C-alpha cells in the first residue's frame, strides 16, 4: 500500500509541475493550453523515444522485417504510454479494463491510419524509415492526445484538468 501512495505523490507533483509551466506561457496561451497537453507531450516524447529505440534494435540490429519491427515497437511504446498517461497525466482511477479496451480501439485506428498508412507510405515513396516514422508521429500525436483526453480518459478528468 505504501508503494501506491508514493506513485500517487509523484503523479501529483508531475501534474503540479505541468500546471506551473503552462501558467507561465506568454501571450495568454495558458487559457488555451491545458496542463494535460504538456503532460502528454512529455510522456509521449519519452515513449516515442522508446518506440524508435525498439524499432532500430529490431530492424537494424536484429534484421526483423520493417512492418513487424514497427508493430512490435509500437505495441510496447503504446502500452507504456497508456500506463504513464493514466497514472501521471490523467490521474484515472476508473476500471482499467474498460479504458484499455477503448484505448485498444483508438490505437488500432492510429496504427492503421498513421503508423502503417503514413509511415509505410512515406517509406515506400523513398523517405528513410526513421524520418517517415517521425513525420507519422506528428500526425499520431494530435490524434492520440485528443482521443486520450476526450475518449479514453475523458470522463475521469477533474474539473481543474478539463479546461
mmCIF file of C-alpha atoms in Angstrom:
data_model
loop_
_atom_site.group_PDB
_atom_site.id
_atom_site.type_symbol
_atom_site.label_atom_id
_atom_site.label_comp_id
_atom_site.label_asym_id
_atom_site.label_seq_id
_atom_site.Cartn_x
_atom_site.Cartn_y
_atom_site.Cartn_z
ATOM 1 C CA UNK A 1 0.000 0.000 0.000
ATOM 2 C CA UNK A 2 2.928 2.336 0.670
ATOM 3 C CA UNK A 3 4.032 1.941 -2.970
ATOM 4 C CA UNK A 4 0.673 3.273 -4.218
ATOM 5 C CA UNK A 5 0.971 6.457 -2.151
ATOM 6 C CA UNK A 6 4.489 7.085 -3.479
ATOM 7 C CA UNK A 7 3.224 6.708 -7.063
ATOM 8 C CA UNK A 8 0.284 8.999 -6.366
ATOM 9 C CA UNK A 9 2.545 11.613 -4.798
ATOM 10 C CA UNK A 10 4.879 11.588 -7.798
ATOM 11 C CA UNK A 11 1.880 11.813 -10.139
ATOM 12 C CA UNK A 12 0.512 14.801 -8.209
ATOM 13 C CA UNK A 13 3.901 16.535 -8.359
ATOM 14 C CA UNK A 14 4.090 15.886 -12.115
ATOM 15 C CA UNK A 15 0.665 17.493 -12.591
ATOM 16 C CA UNK A 16 1.505 20.494 -10.396
ATOM 17 C CA UNK A 17 4.737 20.995 -12.355
ATOM 18 C CA UNK A 18 2.856 20.855 -15.699
ATOM 19 C CA UNK A 19 0.275 23.328 -14.369
ATOM 20 C CA UNK A 20 3.046 25.695 -13.201
ATOM 21 C CA UNK A 21 4.791 25.583 -16.588
ATOM 22 C CA UNK A 22 1.543 26.163 -18.507
ATOM 23 C CA UNK A 23 0.644 29.070 -16.179
ATOM 24 C CA UNK A 24 3.854 30.813 -17.296
ATOM 25 C CA UNK A 25 3.139 30.604 -21.035
ATOM 26 C CA UNK A 26 3.272 34.020 -22.734
ATOM 27 C CA UNK A 27 0.518 35.892 -24.601
ATOM 28 C CA UNK A 28 -2.321 34.351 -22.608
ATOM 29 C CA UNK A 29 -1.660 30.890 -24.021
ATOM 30 C CA UNK A 30 -2.282 29.407 -20.570
ATOM 31 C CA UNK A 31 -6.015 29.930 -21.225
ATOM 32 C CA UNK A 32 -5.854 27.636 -24.267
ATOM 33 C CA UNK A 33 -3.176 25.059 -23.441
ATOM 34 C CA UNK A 34 -4.264 22.521 -20.818
ATOM 35 C CA UNK A 35 -1.682 21.119 -18.418
ATOM 36 C CA UNK A 36 -2.626 17.653 -19.685
ATOM 37 C CA UNK A 37 -1.318 18.647 -23.132
ATOM 38 C CA UNK A 38 2.118 19.372 -21.691
ATOM 39 C CA UNK A 39 1.995 16.148 -19.663
ATOM 40 C CA UNK A 40 1.004 14.212 -22.774
ATOM 41 C CA UNK A 41 3.813 15.830 -24.782
ATOM 42 C CA UNK A 42 6.413 14.916 -22.155
ATOM 43 C CA UNK A 43 5.202 11.357 -21.600
ATOM 44 C CA UNK A 44 4.719 10.618 -25.267
ATOM 45 C CA UNK A 45 8.057 12.154 -26.252
ATOM 46 C CA UNK A 46 9.640 9.652 -23.888
ATOM 47 C CA UNK A 47 7.588 6.714 -25.164
ATOM 48 C CA UNK A 48 8.231 7.793 -28.771
ATOM 49 C CA UNK A 49 11.946 7.553 -27.990
ATOM 50 C CA UNK A 50 11.313 4.046 -26.656
ATOM 51 C CA UNK A 51 9.417 3.271 -29.884
ATOM 52 C CA UNK A 52 12.303 4.486 -32.095
ATOM 53 C CA UNK A 53 14.900 2.664 -29.998
ATOM 54 C CA UNK A 54 12.983 -0.613 -30.218
ATOM 55 C CA UNK A 55 12.352 -0.085 -33.948
ATOM 56 C CA UNK A 56 16.069 0.427 -34.558
ATOM 57 C CA UNK A 57 17.087 -2.534 -32.395
ATOM 58 C CA UNK A 58 14.586 -4.849 -34.048
ATOM 59 C CA UNK A 59 15.013 -3.763 -37.680
ATOM 60 C CA UNK A 60 18.622 -2.601 -37.952
ATOM 61 C CA UNK A 61 20.043 -4.647 -35.091
ATOM 62 C CA UNK A 62 18.213 -7.956 -35.371
ATOM 63 C CA UNK A 63 17.092 -7.808 -39.013
ATOM 64 C CA UNK A 64 13.379 -8.200 -38.235
ATOM 65 C CA UNK A 65 11.132 -7.189 -41.142
ATOM 66 C CA UNK A 66 10.246 -3.479 -41.088
ATOM 67 C CA UNK A 67 6.485 -3.993 -40.764
ATOM 68 C CA UNK A 68 6.977 -6.377 -37.810
ATOM 69 C CA UNK A 69 9.584 -4.112 -36.192
ATOM 70 C CA UNK A 70 7.196 -1.146 -36.441
ATOM 71 C CA UNK A 71 4.364 -3.232 -34.987
ATOM 72 C CA UNK A 72 6.299 -4.659 -32.029
ATOM 73 C CA UNK A 73 7.902 -1.323 -31.118
ATOM 74 C CA UNK A 74 4.523 0.386 -31.432
ATOM 75 C CA UNK A 75 2.752 -2.080 -29.131
ATOM 76 C CA UNK A 76 5.437 -1.801 -26.446
ATOM 77 C CA UNK A 77 5.578 2.008 -26.586
ATOM 78 C CA UNK A 78 1.819 2.448 -26.518
ATOM 79 C CA UNK A 79 1.392 0.064 -23.620
ATOM 80 C CA UNK A 80 3.895 2.163 -21.697
ATOM 81 C CA UNK A 81 2.157 5.375 -22.817
ATOM 82 C CA UNK A 82 -1.215 4.111 -21.571
ATOM 83 C CA UNK A 83 0.117 3.315 -18.098
ATOM 84 C CA UNK A 84 2.095 6.556 -17.742
ATOM 85 C CA UNK A 85 -0.706 8.802 -19.042
ATOM 86 C CA UNK A 86 -3.319 7.015 -16.951
ATOM 87 C CA UNK A 87 -1.231 7.408 -13.794
ATOM 88 C CA UNK A 88 0.673 10.683 -14.145
ATOM 89 C CA UNK A 89 -1.256 12.819 -16.606
ATOM 90 C CA UNK A 90 -4.949 11.965 -16.372
ATOM 91 C CA UNK A 91 -4.944 10.514 -12.816
ATOM 92 C CA UNK A 92 -7.537 7.933 -13.724
ATOM 93 C CA UNK A 93 -8.958 5.619 -11.090
ATOM 94 C CA UNK A 94 -11.662 4.211 -13.361
ATOM 95 C CA UNK A 95 -11.636 0.476 -14.074
ATOM 96 C CA UNK A 96 -8.613 -0.226 -16.233
ATOM 97 C CA UNK A 97 -10.274 -2.973 -18.297
ATOM 98 C CA UNK A 98 -12.832 -0.727 -19.983
ATOM 99 C CA UNK A 99 -10.278 2.030 -20.578
ATOM 100 C CA UNK A 100 -7.798 -0.470 -22.002
ATOM 101 C CA UNK A 101 -10.455 -1.808 -24.396
ATOM 102 C CA UNK A 102 -11.307 1.702 -25.629
ATOM 103 C CA UNK A 103 -7.589 2.514 -25.863
ATOM 104 C CA UNK A 104 -7.023 -0.639 -27.924
ATOM 105 C CA UNK A 105 -9.585 0.537 -30.486
ATOM 106 C CA UNK A 106 -8.020 4.013 -30.537
ATOM 107 C CA UNK A 107 -4.536 2.618 -31.158
ATOM 108 C CA UNK A 108 -5.729 0.199 -33.854
ATOM 109 C CA UNK A 109 -7.186 3.155 -35.767
ATOM 110 C CA UNK A 110 -3.996 5.122 -35.104
ATOM 111 C CA UNK A 111 -1.819 2.218 -36.196
ATOM 112 C CA UNK A 112 -3.664 1.663 -39.460
ATOM 113 C CA UNK A 113 -4.051 5.334 -40.387
ATOM 114 C CA UNK A 114 -0.823 6.924 -39.217
ATOM 115 C CA UNK A 115 1.787 4.295 -38.467
ATOM 116 C CA UNK A 116 1.237 1.947 -41.373
ATOM 117 C CA UNK A 117 -0.580 4.384 -43.634
ATOM 118 C CA UNK A 118 1.566 7.491 -43.339
ATOM 119 C CA UNK A 119 4.787 5.848 -42.068
ATOM 120 C CA UNK A 120 4.922 2.967 -44.522
ATOM 121 C CA UNK A 121 3.547 5.147 -47.300
ATOM 122 C CA UNK A 122 6.346 7.688 -46.910
ATOM 123 C CA UNK A 123 8.917 4.888 -46.719
ATOM 124 C CA UNK A 124 7.506 3.396 -49.945
ATOM 125 C CA UNK A 125 7.893 6.836 -51.540
ATOM 126 C CA UNK A 126 11.621 6.711 -50.721
ATOM 127 C CA UNK A 127 11.850 8.511 -47.374
ATOM 128 C CA UNK A 128 14.277 6.981 -44.852
ATOM 129 C CA UNK A 129 12.262 4.909 -42.372
ATOM 130 C CA UNK A 130 13.267 6.895 -39.267
ATOM 131 C CA UNK A 131 12.226 10.193 -40.883
ATOM 132 C CA UNK A 132 8.987 8.635 -42.137
ATOM 133 C CA UNK A 133 8.266 7.411 -38.609
ATOM 134 C CA UNK A 134 8.932 10.862 -37.123
ATOM 135 C CA UNK A 135 6.555 12.523 -39.614
ATOM 136 C CA UNK A 136 3.884 9.901 -38.960
ATOM 137 C CA UNK A 137 4.482 10.513 -35.242
ATOM 138 C CA UNK A 138 3.471 14.160 -35.609
ATOM 139 C CA UNK A 139 0.095 13.179 -37.081
ATOM 140 C CA UNK A 140 -0.268 10.476 -34.494
ATOM 141 C CA UNK A 141 0.417 12.876 -31.591
ATOM 142 C CA UNK A 142 -2.516 15.157 -32.402
ATOM 143 C CA UNK A 143 -4.906 12.246 -32.839
ATOM 144 C CA UNK A 144 -3.752 10.409 -29.714
ATOM 145 C CA UNK A 145 -3.923 13.434 -27.403
ATOM 146 C CA UNK A 146 -7.476 14.185 -28.497
ATOM 147 C CA UNK A 147 -8.504 10.541 -28.169
ATOM 148 C CA UNK A 148 -6.909 10.109 -24.736
ATOM 149 C CA UNK A 149 -8.248 13.369 -23.340
ATOM 150 C CA UNK A 150 -11.817 13.134 -24.585
ATOM 151 C CA UNK A 151 -12.442 9.430 -25.244
ATOM 152 C CA UNK A 152 -10.180 7.115 -23.215
ATOM 153 C CA UNK A 153 -9.780 9.169 -20.018
ATOM 154 C CA UNK A 154 -12.326 11.922 -20.711
ATOM 155 C CA UNK A 155 -14.798 11.060 -18.004
ATOM 156 C CA UNK A 156 -12.128 10.762 -15.313
ATOM 157 C CA UNK A 157 -10.601 14.239 -15.533
ATOM 158 C CA UNK A 158 -11.157 16.558 -12.619
ATOM 159 C CA UNK A 159 -12.618 19.993 -13.334
ATOM 160 C CA UNK A 160 -9.199 21.573 -12.833
ATOM 161 C CA UNK A 161 -7.652 19.427 -15.537
ATOM 162 C CA UNK A 162 -10.525 19.614 -18.032
ATOM 163 C CA UNK A 163 -10.188 23.154 -19.313
#
